[in-house]
Amino acid sequence: MVLGIIAVVAALVPNAGPAMAMLLGLAALVLGIVGLVKNHGWRAIASMTLGVVALVVAVVMTVAVYGPLKDAAASAANSILASANAGQPAPSADAETQRALKNQLRVWFGNFTPGTESDWSSVPVTVTNISQQRESYSISISAVNANGMEVNADSIYIPDLDAGRATDKIAFKYIDTDKMDAMKSATYTITRVLVIS
């Protein structure tokens, strides 16, 4: 019974209290069952009752106190990562990519449409094969803010596009909500083109 009383009090104490309350509450419950078998009457029932109360209060305190702390810590970590990523300059296209954009394909970007609960975000992309043969393309795209920093990145794949033909694709479907405002004013740049003949 004494363990049960201590367990209930410990359950109300922040930090290590709920963990200790769970251990003491479990011990009070087990000893109460043993006491009931040995005919210790009301003390055994009180011990079991206090043990169960301590376990329930400890679980409630753990969820109530540590749940919000966990969410706050996760939110802070995501904010730090987002600000770290937002400070990276957008990558520039290499010489091979610049040649491909000059001689093999043209790329046009439409306007960003933010996602809703029922639909994905989107940036329409039209790719035209200006070469003399059928090609497949893998295109890496950066969304860049006014300071030249990369807001987001995506890639699209265009298989077997005939010479002189154009095709439409959608980029940036999956956007984190914290990047949505930055995407609305971003411009798009091609950072890599891989031509697969």
GROMACS .gro file of N, CA, C and O in nm, residues 103-108 125-137 139 158-169:
model
  128
  103ASN      N    1   2.165   2.278  -7.806
  103ASN     CA    2   2.158   2.200  -7.931
  103ASN      C    3   2.053   2.088  -7.934
  103ASN      O    4   2.021   2.041  -8.043
  104GLN      N    5   2.003   2.045  -7.820
  104GLN     CA    6   1.920   1.925  -7.822
  104GLN      C    7   1.779   1.941  -7.769
  104GLN      O    8   1.690   1.866  -7.808
  105LEU      N    9   1.755   2.035  -7.678
  105LEU     CA   10   1.620   2.049  -7.625
  105LEU      C   11   1.594   2.191  -7.579
  105LEU      O   12   1.686   2.266  -7.548
  106ARG      N   13   1.466   2.224  -7.578
  106ARG     CA   14   1.419   2.350  -7.520
  106ARG      C   15   1.325   2.313  -7.407
  106ARG      O   16   1.246   2.219  -7.417
  107VAL      N   17   1.331   2.393  -7.299
  107VAL     CA   18   1.246   2.367  -7.183
  107VAL      C   19   1.173   2.496  -7.147
  107VAL      O   20   1.233   2.604  -7.140
  108TRP      N   21   1.041   2.484  -7.127
  108TRP     CA   22   0.958   2.597  -7.088
  108TRP      C   23   0.887   2.562  -6.957
  108TRP      O   24   0.835   2.450  -6.942
  125VAL      N   25   0.584   2.174  -6.718
  125VAL     CA   26   0.712   2.182  -6.790
  125VAL      C   27   0.690   2.126  -6.930
  125VAL      O   28   0.639   2.015  -6.945
  126THR      N   29   0.724   2.205  -7.031
  126THR     CA   30   0.717   2.158  -7.170
  126THR      C   31   0.858   2.140  -7.221
  126THR      O   32   0.940   2.233  -7.214
  127VAL      N   33   0.887   2.020  -7.270
  127VAL     CA   34   1.019   1.988  -7.323
  127VAL      C   35   1.005   1.959  -7.473
  127VAL      O   36   0.922   1.877  -7.513
  128THR      N   37   1.087   2.026  -7.554
  128THR     CA   38   1.086   2.006  -7.699
  128THR      C   39   1.221   1.952  -7.743
  128THR      O   40   1.325   2.008  -7.707
  129ASN      N   41   1.218   1.845  -7.819
  129ASN     CA   42   1.340   1.785  -7.874
  129ASN      C   43   1.374   1.861  -8.002
  129ASN      O   44   1.304   1.851  -8.103
  130ILE      N   45   1.483   1.939  -8.002
  130ILE     CA   46   1.523   2.015  -8.121
  130ILE      C   47   1.638   1.946  -8.194
  130ILE      O   48   1.693   2.003  -8.290
  131SER      N   49   1.673   1.825  -8.154
  131SER     CA   50   1.779   1.752  -8.223
  131SER      C   51   1.720   1.681  -8.345
  131SER      O   52   1.601   1.691  -8.374
  132GLN      N   53   1.802   1.605  -8.413
  132GLN     CA   54   1.761   1.535  -8.534
  132GLN      C   55   1.724   1.389  -8.510
  132GLN      O   56   1.699   1.315  -8.605
  133GLN      N   57   1.724   1.346  -8.385
  133GLN     CA   58   1.692   1.205  -8.356
  133GLN      C   59   1.613   1.193  -8.227
  133GLN      O   60   1.607   1.285  -8.148
  134ARG      N   61   1.552   1.075  -8.210
  134ARG     CA   62   1.476   1.046  -8.088
  134ARG      C   63   1.572   1.040  -7.970
  134ARG      O   64   1.678   0.979  -7.978
  135GLU      N   65   1.534   1.106  -7.861
  135GLU     CA   66   1.618   1.109  -7.741
  135GLU      C   67   1.532   1.088  -7.616
  135GLU      O   68   1.413   1.115  -7.616
  136SER      N   69   1.597   1.044  -7.509
  136SER     CA   70   1.537   1.041  -7.376
  136SER      C   71   1.617   1.136  -7.289
  136SER      O   72   1.739   1.149  -7.305
  137TYR      N   73   1.547   1.203  -7.198
  137TYR     CA   74   1.613   1.305  -7.116
  137TYR      C   75   1.580   1.285  -6.969
  137TYR      O   76   1.467   1.255  -6.932
  139ILE      N   77   1.608   1.541  -6.652
  139ILE     CA   78   1.632   1.684  -6.631
  139ILE      C   79   1.617   1.717  -6.482
  139ILE      O   80   1.512   1.689  -6.422
  158ILE      N   81   1.194   1.216  -6.941
  158ILE     CA   82   1.118   1.212  -7.066
  158ILE      C   83   1.175   1.099  -7.151
  158ILE      O   84   1.287   1.109  -7.202
  159PRO      N   85   1.102   0.989  -7.167
  159PRO     CA   86   1.152   0.878  -7.248
  159PRO      C   87   1.114   0.893  -7.396
  159PRO      O   88   1.004   0.936  -7.428
  160ASP      N   89   1.208   0.860  -7.485
  160ASP     CA   90   1.182   0.844  -7.628
  160ASP      C   91   1.102   0.958  -7.691
  160ASP      O   92   0.994   0.938  -7.747
  161LEU      N   93   1.155   1.078  -7.684
  161LEU     CA   94   1.089   1.193  -7.745
  161LEU      C   95   1.141   1.208  -7.888
  161LEU      O   96   1.261   1.226  -7.910
  162ASP      N   97   1.050   1.197  -7.986
  162ASP     CA   98   1.089   1.205  -8.127
  162ASP      C   99   1.144   1.343  -8.161
  162ASP      O  100   1.107   1.444  -8.099
  163ALA      N  101   1.229   1.349  -8.262
  163ALA     CA  102   1.287   1.475  -8.309
  163ALA      C  103   1.176   1.571  -8.349
  163ALA      O  104   1.079   1.533  -8.416
  164GLY      N  105   1.189   1.697  -8.305
  164GLY     CA  106   1.092   1.799  -8.340
  164GLY      C  107   0.962   1.794  -8.259
  164GLY      O  108   0.874   1.877  -8.279
  165ARG      N  109   0.949   1.701  -8.169
  165ARG     CA  110   0.825   1.686  -8.090
  165ARG      C  111   0.842   1.749  -7.952
  165ARG      O  112   0.952   1.763  -7.901
  166ALA      N  113   0.727   1.782  -7.891
  166ALA     CA  114   0.726   1.838  -7.756
  166ALA      C  115   0.639   1.749  -7.668
  166ALA      O  116   0.549   1.679  -7.716
  167THR      N  117   0.666   1.752  -7.538
  167THR     CA  118   0.584   1.679  -7.441
  167THR      C  119   0.570   1.762  -7.315
  167THR      O  120   0.656   1.846  -7.285
  168ASP      N  121   0.462   1.740  -7.245
  168ASP     CA  122   0.435   1.813  -7.121
  168ASP      C  123   0.453   1.723  -7.000
  168ASP      O  124   0.408   1.608  -7.002
  169LYS      N  125   0.516   1.775  -6.897
  169LYS     CA  126   0.534   1.705  -6.770
  169LYS      C  127   0.497   1.798  -6.656
  169LYS      O  128   0.483   1.919  -6.674
   0.00000   0.00000   0.00000
